Amino acid sequence: MTEKKTKIFCTMGPKCWDVPTLLELIDAGMNVARLNFSHGDHEAHGATLARVREAASLRPGKNIGVLLDTKGPEIRTGFFREECKGKIHLTAGDVVEVTTDYSFKGDEKKFACTYEKLPTSVQPGSTVLIADGSLVLTVIECKATSVICKVENNQAIGERKNMNLPNVKVDLPVLQPKDIDDLQNFGVKHGVDFIAASFVQSAADIQFIRATLGDAGKKIKIIAKIENQEGLDKFDEILAETDGVMVARGDLGMEIPPEKVFREQKMMIEKCRFYGKPCVVATQMLESMIVNPRPTRAECSDVANAVLDGADCVMLSGETANGAFPRAAVEIMARTCIQAEMMMRDADPSGYNEIFKLMKASKKSSGPLSQALQVEAATSSAVKMACDISAKALVVLSETGETARLISKFHPDAPILSITSDATIGRQIEGYMCNATSIVTTEKRGEGRHIRVGFEEGKKRGLFADGDTVVAIHTMRNAANIKQWTLRMLEVSSNFTH
């Protein structure tokens, strides 16, 4: 079977977190296991992580990444009076008061929320969405510690439901006390590979997260989840600071009109491609497979269009966490990615169009986000050379993963084979970079040792054979400690010498 280039993130949950099922997901195409810290405690996530790593150890040819997804600064409704039995029933046209006194036990006339600044954040006419938008309120009046709202539709809601405020800048830190504890006492302690940061609204948020991770967590890659208008408004500054981006369409579709989500998705993917930052498209991609063995045609089209737009990764949430068909969901997602990739290959069989399109854009750009053109020249030249000679692979010697990332930016047809001594870097490259796989070795770099490792492992994986040609790229530092780029065209050989 043709290998997919696009990476797949799978959310962990009771329907998939046993070792046998995890092995099935890995075999089907999972690249990253997502731990959703909106639910569960450290003990439960630690047990899941142990099983993920046990399953990964049984597939030594794979480098499976682990992502910690923060709960973030979410707003929730409060608890109800005992006689409500955990649920209230609201009727269109009724008036309800939402108070910031979280100790208040509510009913159909008044209930609490967790956001203390609600009365100063909204204004008459503002919309409040509760329980994934199933309940719509319109603000009538703002008081000192509450807001009076009109109920727009009949709905019953339970306790502690999520609340969204479209077109409102929520004045909450990107990391709540729970998130800080999760990052420092779980993420850093257990060596996760990625952090997905919920509700990022500025570059300062990313800087705060890096400071929170500290020196011990400096290797962890940060993926900014864009979930509201403020994040969209400051997307360029966020993109400059973050390692990757997640198009988090769930909350984004609550915070902006749903008919505009596709447009913002395309914008974010395009900018991520331009700046070489991996992009993940998430939420409801194969939602119907939570209960059905086959997805809808619209869902398959959604996955395919994300790939055609240039996404590096696509994500499954409830489909794997609590769905009835986790393996089938990964399999059909992988097959859909392959079909979209084949379509792109047919549209640009030479592979040159995308290279020159991105290079022209880089050359024209003079903004703060521009990559140094010498780096772009080296990596694009490697990809172009691979196209010129129909190379079987692009072999990258990696210490930090940056060279692999800037080659992956071009989504080359030739697979990227990264050789590294750092297992974390290996999981990150293979986890969220398009068409990139890793070989982690204990061999010391130098005198052609990593190239030989790449040749031997690449042959075992069927990427190439003796006599085939590959393009090798790596950096070295001169006597002045300045990074220099080396690009070579090599013939695969069991007797390779430096």
Short mmCIF file of C-alpha atoms in Angstrom, two decimals:
data_model
loop_
_atom_site.label_atom_id
_atom_site.label_comp_id
_atom_site.label_asym_id
_atom_site.label_seq_id
_atom_site.Cartn_x
_atom_site.Cartn_y
_atom_site.Cartn_z
CA MET A 1 0.00 0.00 0.00
CA THR A 2 1.19 3.53 -0.78
CA GLU A 3 2.39 5.37 2.31
CA LYS A 4 0.48 8.54 3.16
CA LYS A 5 2.36 11.82 3.46
CA THR A 6 -0.17 13.51 5.77
CA LYS A 7 0.07 12.75 9.49
CA ILE A 8 -2.85 11.61 11.68
CA PHE A 9 -3.44 12.63 15.33
CA CYS A 10 -5.69 10.31 17.36
CA THR A 11 -7.36 11.30 20.63
CA MET A 12 -7.00 8.75 23.40
CA GLY A 13 -10.05 7.43 25.22
CA PRO A 14 -11.62 4.24 26.59
CA LYS A 15 -12.40 2.85 23.13
CA CYS A 16 -8.77 2.90 21.96
CA TRP A 17 -6.32 3.14 24.84
CA ASP A 18 -5.62 -0.56 25.39
CA VAL A 19 -2.38 -1.82 23.85
CA PRO A 20 -3.95 -4.15 21.22
CA THR A 21 -6.17 -1.34 19.86
CA LEU A 22 -3.28 1.14 19.96
CA LEU A 23 -1.27 -1.28 17.82
CA GLU A 24 -4.16 -1.39 15.36
CA LEU A 25 -4.22 2.43 15.21
CA ILE A 26 -0.45 2.60 14.65
CA ASP A 27 -0.69 0.02 11.87
CA ALA A 28 -3.63 1.93 10.34
CA GLY A 29 -1.69 5.22 10.24
CA MET A 30 -1.69 6.98 13.64
CA ASN A 31 1.36 9.22 14.10
CA VAL A 32 0.54 11.13 17.31
CA ALA A 33 -1.48 10.13 20.38
CA ARG A 34 -3.43 13.08 21.82
CA LEU A 35 -4.07 13.27 25.56
CA ASN A 36 -7.03 15.61 26.19
CA PHE A 37 -6.47 17.29 29.56
CA SER A 38 -9.99 18.73 29.59
CA HIS A 39 -10.81 15.33 31.10
CA GLY A 40 -9.05 12.95 33.45
CA ASP A 41 -6.29 13.33 36.04
CA HIS A 42 -2.55 12.78 35.98
CA GLU A 43 -2.84 9.21 37.14
CA ALA A 44 -5.23 8.24 34.33
CA HIS A 45 -3.22 10.09 31.66
CA GLY A 46 -0.01 8.56 33.01
CA ALA A 47 -1.47 5.07 32.61
CA THR A 48 -2.55 5.91 29.04
CA LEU A 49 0.88 7.30 28.22
CA ALA A 50 2.51 4.11 29.51
CA ARG A 51 0.29 2.01 27.23
CA VAL A 52 1.00 4.25 24.23
CA ARG A 53 4.73 3.86 24.80
CA GLU A 54 4.36 0.11 25.29
CA ALA A 55 2.51 -0.14 21.97
CA ALA A 56 5.10 2.08 20.25
CA SER A 57 7.90 -0.15 21.54
CA LEU A 58 6.25 -3.07 19.75
CA ARG A 59 6.51 -1.14 16.47
CA PRO A 60 10.22 -0.17 16.46
CA GLY A 61 10.04 1.15 12.90
CA LYS A 62 7.57 3.85 14.00
CA ASN A 63 8.21 6.98 16.06
CA ILE A 64 4.87 7.75 17.72
CA GLY A 65 4.56 11.23 19.22
CA VAL A 66 2.55 12.23 22.29
CA LEU A 67 0.58 15.48 22.49
CA LEU A 68 -0.75 17.11 25.68
CA ASP A 69 -3.82 19.21 24.83
CA THR A 70 -4.49 21.79 27.54
CA LYS A 71 -7.90 22.51 29.00
CA GLY A 72 -7.19 26.23 28.68
CA PRO A 73 -9.23 29.27 29.71
CA GLU A 74 -12.68 27.88 29.05
CA ILE A 75 -15.89 29.32 30.50
CA ARG A 76 -18.50 26.99 31.98
CA THR A 77 -21.93 27.29 33.54
CA GLY A 78 -22.40 26.45 37.21
CA PHE A 79 -24.33 23.97 39.32
CA PHE A 80 -28.10 23.88 39.89
CA ARG A 81 -30.35 23.56 42.92
CA GLU A 82 -30.85 20.02 44.15
CA GLU A 83 -34.47 19.89 43.03
CA CYS A 84 -33.39 20.54 39.41
CA LYS A 85 -31.74 17.09 39.39
CA GLY A 86 -28.81 18.27 37.31
CA LYS A 87 -30.80 19.80 34.44
CA ILE A 88 -32.82 22.94 33.70
CA HIS A 89 -35.34 23.54 30.90
CA LEU A 90 -35.33 26.95 29.22
CA THR A 91 -38.04 28.27 26.89
CA ALA A 92 -37.67 30.69 23.99
CA GLY A 93 -38.67 34.21 25.01
CA ASP A 94 -37.92 33.71 28.71
CA VAL A 95 -35.52 35.99 30.57
CA VAL A 96 -32.65 34.45 32.54
CA GLU A 97 -29.92 35.98 34.67
CA VAL A 98 -26.33 34.72 34.43
CA THR A 99 -24.34 35.55 37.57
CA THR A 100 -20.59 35.54 38.16
CA ASP A 101 -21.09 34.24 41.72
CA TYR A 102 -20.02 30.66 41.06
CA SER A 103 -21.26 29.49 44.47
CA PHE A 104 -24.85 30.26 43.42
CA LYS A 105 -26.96 27.17 42.78
CA GLY A 106 -29.11 27.97 39.78
CA ASP A 107 -32.45 27.21 38.16
CA GLU A 108 -34.47 28.33 35.12
CA LYS A 109 -34.45 31.94 36.33
CA LYS A 110 -30.80 32.38 37.27
CA PHE A 111 -27.60 30.33 37.04
CA ALA A 112 -23.87 30.91 37.46
CA CYS A 113 -20.81 30.91 35.20
CA THR A 114 -17.06 30.78 35.84
CA TYR A 115 -16.15 34.06 34.08
CA GLU A 116 -15.97 36.88 36.62
CA LYS A 117 -15.52 39.59 33.96
CA LEU A 118 -18.64 38.61 31.99
CA PRO A 119 -20.59 41.86 32.75
CA THR A 120 -17.74 44.06 31.47
CA SER A 121 -16.86 41.85 28.50
CA VAL A 122 -20.29 41.71 26.85
CA GLN A 123 -22.84 44.41 26.09
CA PRO A 124 -26.54 44.54 25.22
CA GLY A 125 -27.01 42.69 21.95
CA SER A 126 -24.09 40.30 22.54
CA THR A 127 -24.69 36.60 21.94
CA VAL A 128 -23.95 33.92 24.52
CA LEU A 129 -23.70 30.31 23.31
CA ILE A 130 -23.99 27.46 25.80
CA ALA A 131 -23.46 23.69 25.43
CA ASP A 132 -21.78 23.79 22.00
CA GLY A 133 -24.29 26.40 20.81
CA SER A 134 -27.38 24.31 21.55
CA LEU A 135 -28.65 27.15 23.77
CA VAL A 136 -28.52 30.72 22.46
CA LEU A 137 -28.91 33.76 24.74
CA THR A 138 -28.97 37.44 23.82
CA VAL A 139 -27.74 39.95 26.38
CA ILE A 140 -30.37 42.54 27.38
CA GLU A 141 -28.69 44.27 30.32
CA CYS A 142 -25.32 44.19 32.10
CA LYS A 143 -25.30 44.55 35.89
CA ALA A 144 -22.38 44.71 38.34
CA THR A 145 -22.03 40.95 38.82
CA SER A 146 -24.46 39.47 36.30
CA VAL A 147 -26.08 39.88 32.90
CA ILE A 148 -29.76 39.64 31.99
CA CYS A 149 -30.42 37.61 28.85
CA LYS A 150 -33.27 36.63 26.58
CA VAL A 151 -33.56 32.92 25.75
CA GLU A 152 -33.66 32.45 21.96
CA ASN A 153 -34.62 28.76 21.74
CA ASN A 154 -36.12 25.92 23.73
CA GLN A 155 -33.38 23.81 25.30
CA ALA A 156 -32.53 21.72 28.34
CA ILE A 157 -28.95 21.96 29.63
CA GLY A 158 -26.99 20.16 32.31
CA GLU A 159 -24.48 21.52 34.81
CA ARG A 160 -20.99 22.81 33.91
CA LYS A 161 -21.66 23.21 30.20
CA ASN A 162 -19.21 25.15 28.01
CA MET A 163 -19.97 28.78 27.21
CA ASN A 164 -18.76 30.80 24.21
CA LEU A 165 -18.88 34.56 23.68
CA PRO A 166 -18.65 35.28 19.93
CA ASN A 167 -16.68 38.41 18.98
CA VAL A 168 -15.66 39.01 22.59
CA LYS A 169 -12.05 39.09 23.83
CA VAL A 170 -12.08 36.81 26.84
CA ASP A 171 -9.81 38.33 29.48
CA LEU A 172 -8.33 35.13 30.88
CA PRO A 173 -4.69 33.89 30.88
CA VAL A 174 -3.93 31.24 28.23
CA LEU A 175 -2.78 28.95 31.06
CA GLN A 176 -4.99 28.52 34.09
CA PRO A 177 -3.53 27.09 37.35
CA LYS A 178 -4.59 23.59 36.24
CA ASP A 179 -2.80 24.02 32.90
CA ILE A 180 0.42 25.14 34.57
CA ASP A 181 0.30 22.10 36.82
CA ASP A 182 -0.42 19.84 33.83
CA LEU A 183 2.52 21.22 31.83
CA GLN A 184 5.09 21.23 34.60
CA ASN A 185 4.09 18.16 36.58
CA PHE A 186 2.98 15.94 33.70
CA GLY A 187 4.15 17.24 30.33
CA VAL A 188 7.73 18.05 31.31
CA LYS A 189 8.00 15.23 33.85
CA HIS A 190 6.86 12.57 31.35
CA GLY A 191 8.61 14.05 28.32
CA VAL A 192 5.67 14.65 25.98
CA ASP A 193 6.61 15.76 22.47
CA PHE A 194 3.96 18.41 21.79
CA ILE A 195 1.74 20.85 23.69
CA ALA A 196 -1.52 21.91 22.04
CA ALA A 197 -2.32 25.22 23.71
CA SER A 198 -6.01 26.07 23.83
CA PHE A 199 -7.34 29.55 23.04
CA VAL A 200 -4.04 31.21 22.08
CA GLN A 201 -4.71 34.90 21.45
CA SER A 202 -1.25 36.48 21.07
CA ALA A 203 2.46 35.88 20.66
CA ALA A 204 2.81 36.70 24.37
CA ASP A 205 0.69 33.61 25.13
CA ILE A 206 3.25 31.40 23.37
CA GLN A 207 6.10 33.12 25.21
CA PHE A 208 4.29 32.53 28.52
CA ILE A 209 3.89 28.84 27.69
CA ARG A 210 7.60 28.52 26.86
CA ALA A 211 8.52 30.20 30.13
CA THR A 212 6.18 27.83 31.99
CA LEU A 213 7.81 24.79 30.36
CA GLY A 214 11.20 26.13 31.42
CA ASP A 215 14.60 24.75 30.53
CA ALA A 216 13.55 21.18 31.30
CA GLY A 217 10.75 21.43 28.71
CA LYS A 218 12.53 23.49 26.06
CA LYS A 219 12.45 20.66 23.51
CA ILE A 220 8.65 20.36 23.61
CA LYS A 221 7.01 21.78 20.47
CA ILE A 222 4.09 24.17 21.00
CA ILE A 223 1.07 23.94 18.70
CA ALA A 224 -1.16 27.02 18.98
CA LYS A 225 -4.89 26.26 18.81
CA ILE A 226 -6.72 29.10 17.08
CA GLU A 227 -10.23 29.12 18.51
CA ASN A 228 -11.58 32.68 18.47
CA GLN A 229 -11.55 36.01 16.66
CA GLU A 230 -8.72 37.42 18.75
CA GLY A 231 -6.52 34.50 17.69
CA LEU A 232 -7.42 35.15 14.06
CA ASP A 233 -6.77 38.89 14.39
CA LYS A 234 -3.28 38.23 15.78
CA PHE A 235 -2.55 35.16 13.72
CA ASP A 236 0.60 36.54 12.09
CA GLU A 237 2.31 37.33 15.39
CA ILE A 238 1.23 33.96 16.83
CA LEU A 239 2.58 32.15 13.77
CA ALA A 240 5.94 33.87 14.13
CA GLU A 241 6.29 32.58 17.70
CA THR A 242 4.71 29.13 17.65
CA ASP A 243 6.11 25.83 16.37
CA GLY A 244 2.85 24.75 14.75
CA VAL A 245 -0.84 25.62 14.44
CA MET A 246 -4.05 23.69 15.03
CA VAL A 247 -7.19 24.85 13.24
CA ALA A 248 -9.51 24.04 16.15
CA ARG A 249 -12.84 24.25 14.38
CA GLY A 250 -15.03 23.27 17.34
CA ASP A 251 -14.78 26.40 19.45
CA LEU A 252 -13.83 28.49 16.41
CA GLY A 253 -17.22 27.64 14.89
CA MET A 254 -18.86 28.96 18.06
CA GLU A 255 -16.79 32.13 18.25
CA ILE A 256 -17.17 33.18 14.59
CA PRO A 257 -20.06 32.53 12.17
CA PRO A 258 -19.80 28.87 11.08
CA GLU A 259 -20.07 29.80 7.40
CA LYS A 260 -16.75 31.65 7.73
CA VAL A 261 -14.75 28.80 9.31
CA PHE A 262 -13.70 27.31 5.95
CA ARG A 263 -12.26 30.64 4.85
CA GLU A 264 -10.18 31.05 8.00
CA GLN A 265 -9.05 27.43 7.75
CA LYS A 266 -7.71 28.02 4.25
CA MET A 267 -6.00 31.24 5.34
CA MET A 268 -4.24 29.56 8.25
CA ILE A 269 -3.09 26.57 6.20
CA GLU A 270 -1.73 28.83 3.45
CA LYS A 271 0.25 30.98 5.88
CA CYS A 272 1.57 27.94 7.73
CA ARG A 273 2.82 26.47 4.44
CA PHE A 274 4.48 29.75 3.51
CA TYR A 275 6.39 29.96 6.79
CA GLY A 276 7.09 26.25 7.11
CA LYS A 277 5.08 25.76 10.30
CA PRO A 278 3.18 22.42 10.46
CA CYS A 279 -0.61 22.82 10.45
CA VAL A 280 -3.17 20.43 11.98
CA VAL A 281 -6.85 20.52 10.96
CA ALA A 282 -9.12 19.23 13.71
CA THR A 283 -12.69 18.66 14.88
CA GLN A 284 -15.56 16.59 13.46
CA MET A 285 -13.58 15.34 10.48
CA LEU A 286 -15.24 11.89 10.59
CA GLU A 287 -17.74 12.64 13.36
CA SER A 288 -20.42 10.23 12.16
CA MET A 289 -18.01 7.32 12.68
CA ILE A 290 -18.48 7.66 16.42
CA VAL A 291 -21.59 5.52 15.82
CA ASN A 292 -21.44 4.46 12.14
CA PRO A 293 -18.96 2.08 10.48
CA ARG A 294 -18.63 4.35 7.42
CA PRO A 295 -18.22 8.12 7.19
CA THR A 296 -20.44 10.41 5.17
CA ARG A 297 -19.23 11.54 1.77
CA ALA A 298 -19.09 15.10 3.08
CA GLU A 299 -16.72 14.01 5.85
CA CYS A 300 -14.34 12.32 3.41
CA SER A 301 -14.43 15.47 1.29
CA ASP A 302 -13.59 17.52 4.38
CA VAL A 303 -10.48 15.42 5.05
CA ALA A 304 -9.45 15.49 1.39
CA ASN A 305 -9.91 19.25 1.09
CA ALA A 306 -7.73 19.85 4.16
CA VAL A 307 -4.97 17.85 2.44
CA LEU A 308 -5.51 19.61 -0.89
CA ASP A 309 -5.29 22.98 0.88
CA GLY A 310 -1.87 21.97 2.23
CA ALA A 311 -2.46 20.74 5.80
CA ASP A 312 0.36 18.67 7.26
CA CYS A 313 -1.86 16.76 9.71
CA VAL A 314 -5.50 15.85 10.29
CA MET A 315 -7.00 14.87 13.63
CA LEU A 316 -9.57 12.47 15.05
CA SER A 317 -11.29 13.28 18.36
CA GLY A 318 -14.37 11.37 19.51
CA GLU A 319 -13.97 9.02 16.56
CA THR A 320 -11.09 7.25 18.32
CA ALA A 321 -11.62 8.30 21.96
CA ASN A 322 -15.15 7.01 22.42
CA GLY A 323 -16.27 5.87 18.97
CA ALA A 324 -17.37 2.37 18.05
CA PHE A 325 -14.93 2.04 15.13
CA PRO A 326 -11.56 3.61 16.04
CA ARG A 327 -9.41 1.49 13.72
CA ALA A 328 -11.79 1.93 10.78
CA ALA A 329 -11.78 5.70 11.31
CA VAL A 330 -7.99 5.85 11.05
CA GLU A 331 -7.98 3.52 8.04
CA ILE A 332 -10.51 5.53 6.03
CA MET A 333 -8.80 8.80 6.99
CA ALA A 334 -5.45 7.41 5.80
CA ARG A 335 -6.96 6.16 2.53
CA THR A 336 -8.62 9.53 1.93
CA CYS A 337 -5.32 11.34 2.53
CA ILE A 338 -3.61 9.06 0.01
CA GLN A 339 -6.28 9.76 -2.61
CA ALA A 340 -5.92 13.53 -2.14
CA GLU A 341 -2.13 13.25 -2.34
CA MET A 342 -2.40 11.24 -5.57
CA MET A 343 -4.63 13.96 -7.02
CA MET A 344 -2.04 16.60 -6.15
CA ARG A 345 0.72 14.49 -7.69
CA ASP A 346 -1.29 14.11 -10.90
CA ALA A 347 -1.86 17.88 -11.02
CA ASP A 348 1.87 18.60 -10.65
CA PRO A 349 3.75 15.48 -11.83
CA SER A 350 7.07 17.32 -12.08
CA GLY A 351 6.82 18.58 -8.49
CA TYR A 352 8.30 21.93 -9.52
CA ASN A 353 5.16 24.09 -9.33
CA GLU A 354 4.88 24.06 -5.55
CA ILE A 355 8.60 24.62 -5.02
CA PHE A 356 8.75 27.72 -7.19
CA LYS A 357 5.41 29.04 -5.92
CA LEU A 358 6.68 29.00 -2.33
CA MET A 359 10.13 30.31 -3.27
CA LYS A 360 8.67 33.24 -5.24
CA ALA A 361 6.49 34.13 -2.27
CA SER A 362 9.49 34.00 0.08
CA LYS A 363 11.56 36.17 -2.22
CA LYS A 364 8.84 38.82 -2.40
CA SER A 365 8.19 38.85 1.33
CA SER A 366 10.04 41.32 3.49
CA GLY A 367 7.91 41.11 6.63
CA PRO A 368 9.02 39.96 10.10
CA LEU A 369 7.89 36.39 9.41
CA SER A 370 10.22 35.85 6.41
CA GLN A 371 12.63 32.93 6.74
CA ALA A 372 16.24 33.74 5.90
CA LEU A 373 16.49 33.32 2.16
CA GLN A 374 19.74 31.36 2.43
CA VAL A 375 17.91 28.69 4.45
CA GLU A 376 15.07 28.65 1.93
CA ALA A 377 17.61 28.44 -0.91
CA ALA A 378 19.31 25.40 0.63
CA THR A 379 16.18 23.44 1.47
CA SER A 380 14.32 24.30 -1.75
CA SER A 381 17.43 23.39 -3.75
CA ALA A 382 17.46 19.99 -2.06
CA VAL A 383 13.82 19.41 -2.99
CA LYS A 384 14.40 20.69 -6.55
CA MET A 385 17.42 18.42 -6.96
CA ALA A 386 15.31 15.47 -5.79
CA CYS A 387 12.78 16.37 -8.51
CA ASP A 388 15.52 16.82 -11.13
CA ILE A 389 17.00 13.37 -10.65
CA SER A 390 13.87 11.54 -9.41
CA ALA A 391 15.67 10.80 -6.13
CA LYS A 392 14.27 7.98 -4.05
CA ALA A 393 14.53 10.00 -0.83
CA LEU A 394 15.76 13.17 0.85
CA VAL A 395 18.16 12.10 3.62
CA VAL A 396 18.43 14.72 6.38
CA LEU A 397 20.91 14.61 9.25
CA SER A 398 19.04 16.25 12.10
CA GLU A 399 20.06 17.64 15.46
CA THR A 400 17.10 19.97 16.06
CA GLY A 401 14.67 19.00 13.28
CA GLU A 402 14.78 22.45 11.69
CA THR A 403 16.28 21.29 8.38
CA ALA A 404 13.67 18.54 8.13
CA ARG A 405 10.91 21.06 8.88
CA LEU A 406 12.04 23.46 6.17
CA ILE A 407 12.23 20.64 3.62
CA SER A 408 8.84 19.31 4.71
CA LYS A 409 7.44 22.79 4.02
CA PHE A 410 7.53 21.91 0.31
CA HIS A 411 5.62 18.63 0.79
CA PRO A 412 8.08 16.86 -1.54
CA ASP A 413 7.10 13.71 -3.38
CA ALA A 414 10.34 12.00 -2.35
CA PRO A 415 10.09 10.83 1.28
CA ILE A 416 12.13 12.71 3.88
CA LEU A 417 14.30 10.32 5.89
CA SER A 418 15.68 12.02 8.98
CA ILE A 419 18.62 10.52 10.88
CA THR A 420 18.95 11.73 14.47
CA SER A 421 20.45 10.74 17.80
CA ASP A 422 17.60 12.37 19.73
CA ALA A 423 14.45 10.26 20.15
CA THR A 424 12.32 13.31 20.95
CA ILE A 425 13.39 15.04 17.74
CA GLY A 426 12.69 11.81 15.85
CA ARG A 427 9.13 11.62 17.20
CA GLN A 428 8.50 15.28 16.45
CA ILE A 429 9.73 15.03 12.86
CA GLU A 430 7.71 11.90 12.17
CA GLY A 431 4.78 13.16 14.23
CA TYR A 432 3.79 16.38 12.49
CA MET A 433 5.96 17.01 9.44
CA CYS A 434 4.52 16.07 6.05
CA ASN A 435 6.11 13.03 4.35
CA ALA A 436 8.86 12.76 6.97
CA THR A 437 10.01 9.67 8.85
CA SER A 438 12.84 9.29 11.36
CA ILE A 439 15.59 6.87 12.22
CA VAL A 440 16.87 7.26 15.76
CA THR A 441 20.40 5.96 16.18
CA THR A 442 22.97 5.69 18.96
CA GLU A 443 25.76 6.05 16.39
CA LYS A 444 27.82 9.18 16.88
CA ARG A 445 27.51 11.63 14.00
CA GLY A 446 30.57 12.12 11.80
CA GLU A 447 32.66 10.30 9.19
CA GLY A 448 29.53 9.30 7.27
CA ARG A 449 28.12 7.13 10.06
CA HIS A 450 24.61 8.65 9.98
CA ILE A 451 24.47 8.38 6.19
CA ARG A 452 25.35 4.69 6.45
CA VAL A 453 22.65 4.20 9.09
CA GLY A 454 20.18 5.94 6.78
CA PHE A 455 21.14 3.76 3.84
CA GLU A 456 20.79 0.51 5.80
CA GLU A 457 17.49 1.41 7.45
CA GLY A 458 16.08 2.94 4.27
CA LYS A 459 16.79 -0.29 2.39
CA LYS A 460 15.10 -2.32 5.13
CA ARG A 461 12.01 -0.11 4.79
CA GLY A 462 11.96 -0.50 1.02
CA LEU A 463 12.57 3.19 0.30
CA PHE A 464 15.52 2.50 -1.96
CA ALA A 465 18.11 -0.11 -2.95
CA ASP A 466 21.82 -0.17 -3.67
CA GLY A 467 22.49 1.86 -6.79
CA ASP A 468 19.58 4.25 -6.29
CA THR A 469 20.23 7.98 -5.93
CA VAL A 470 19.24 10.10 -2.93
CA VAL A 471 19.77 13.74 -1.97
CA ALA A 472 21.46 14.29 1.40
CA ILE A 473 21.39 17.60 3.25
CA HIS A 474 22.78 18.67 6.59
CA THR A 475 24.39 21.61 8.34
CA MET A 476 27.82 22.03 9.86
CA ARG A 477 29.53 24.86 11.66
CA ASN A 478 32.79 26.48 10.58
CA ALA A 479 35.62 27.71 12.81
CA ALA A 480 33.59 30.85 13.59
CA ASN A 481 30.63 28.66 14.70
CA ILE A 482 28.52 29.85 11.75
CA LYS A 483 26.06 27.32 10.37
CA GLN A 484 26.75 26.22 6.81
CA TRP A 485 24.67 24.04 4.52
CA THR A 486 25.88 20.95 2.67
CA LEU A 487 23.87 19.41 -0.15
CA ARG A 488 24.99 16.16 -1.82
CA MET A 489 23.73 13.76 -4.45
CA LEU A 490 24.65 10.25 -3.30
CA GLU A 491 24.39 6.74 -4.66
CA VAL A 492 23.07 4.26 -2.13
CA SER A 493 25.73 1.71 -1.29
CA SER A 494 26.49 -0.76 1.48
CA ASN A 495 30.13 0.38 1.24
CA PHE A 496 29.50 4.14 1.55
CA THR A 497 32.50 6.11 2.80
CA HIS A 498 32.52 9.73 3.94
#
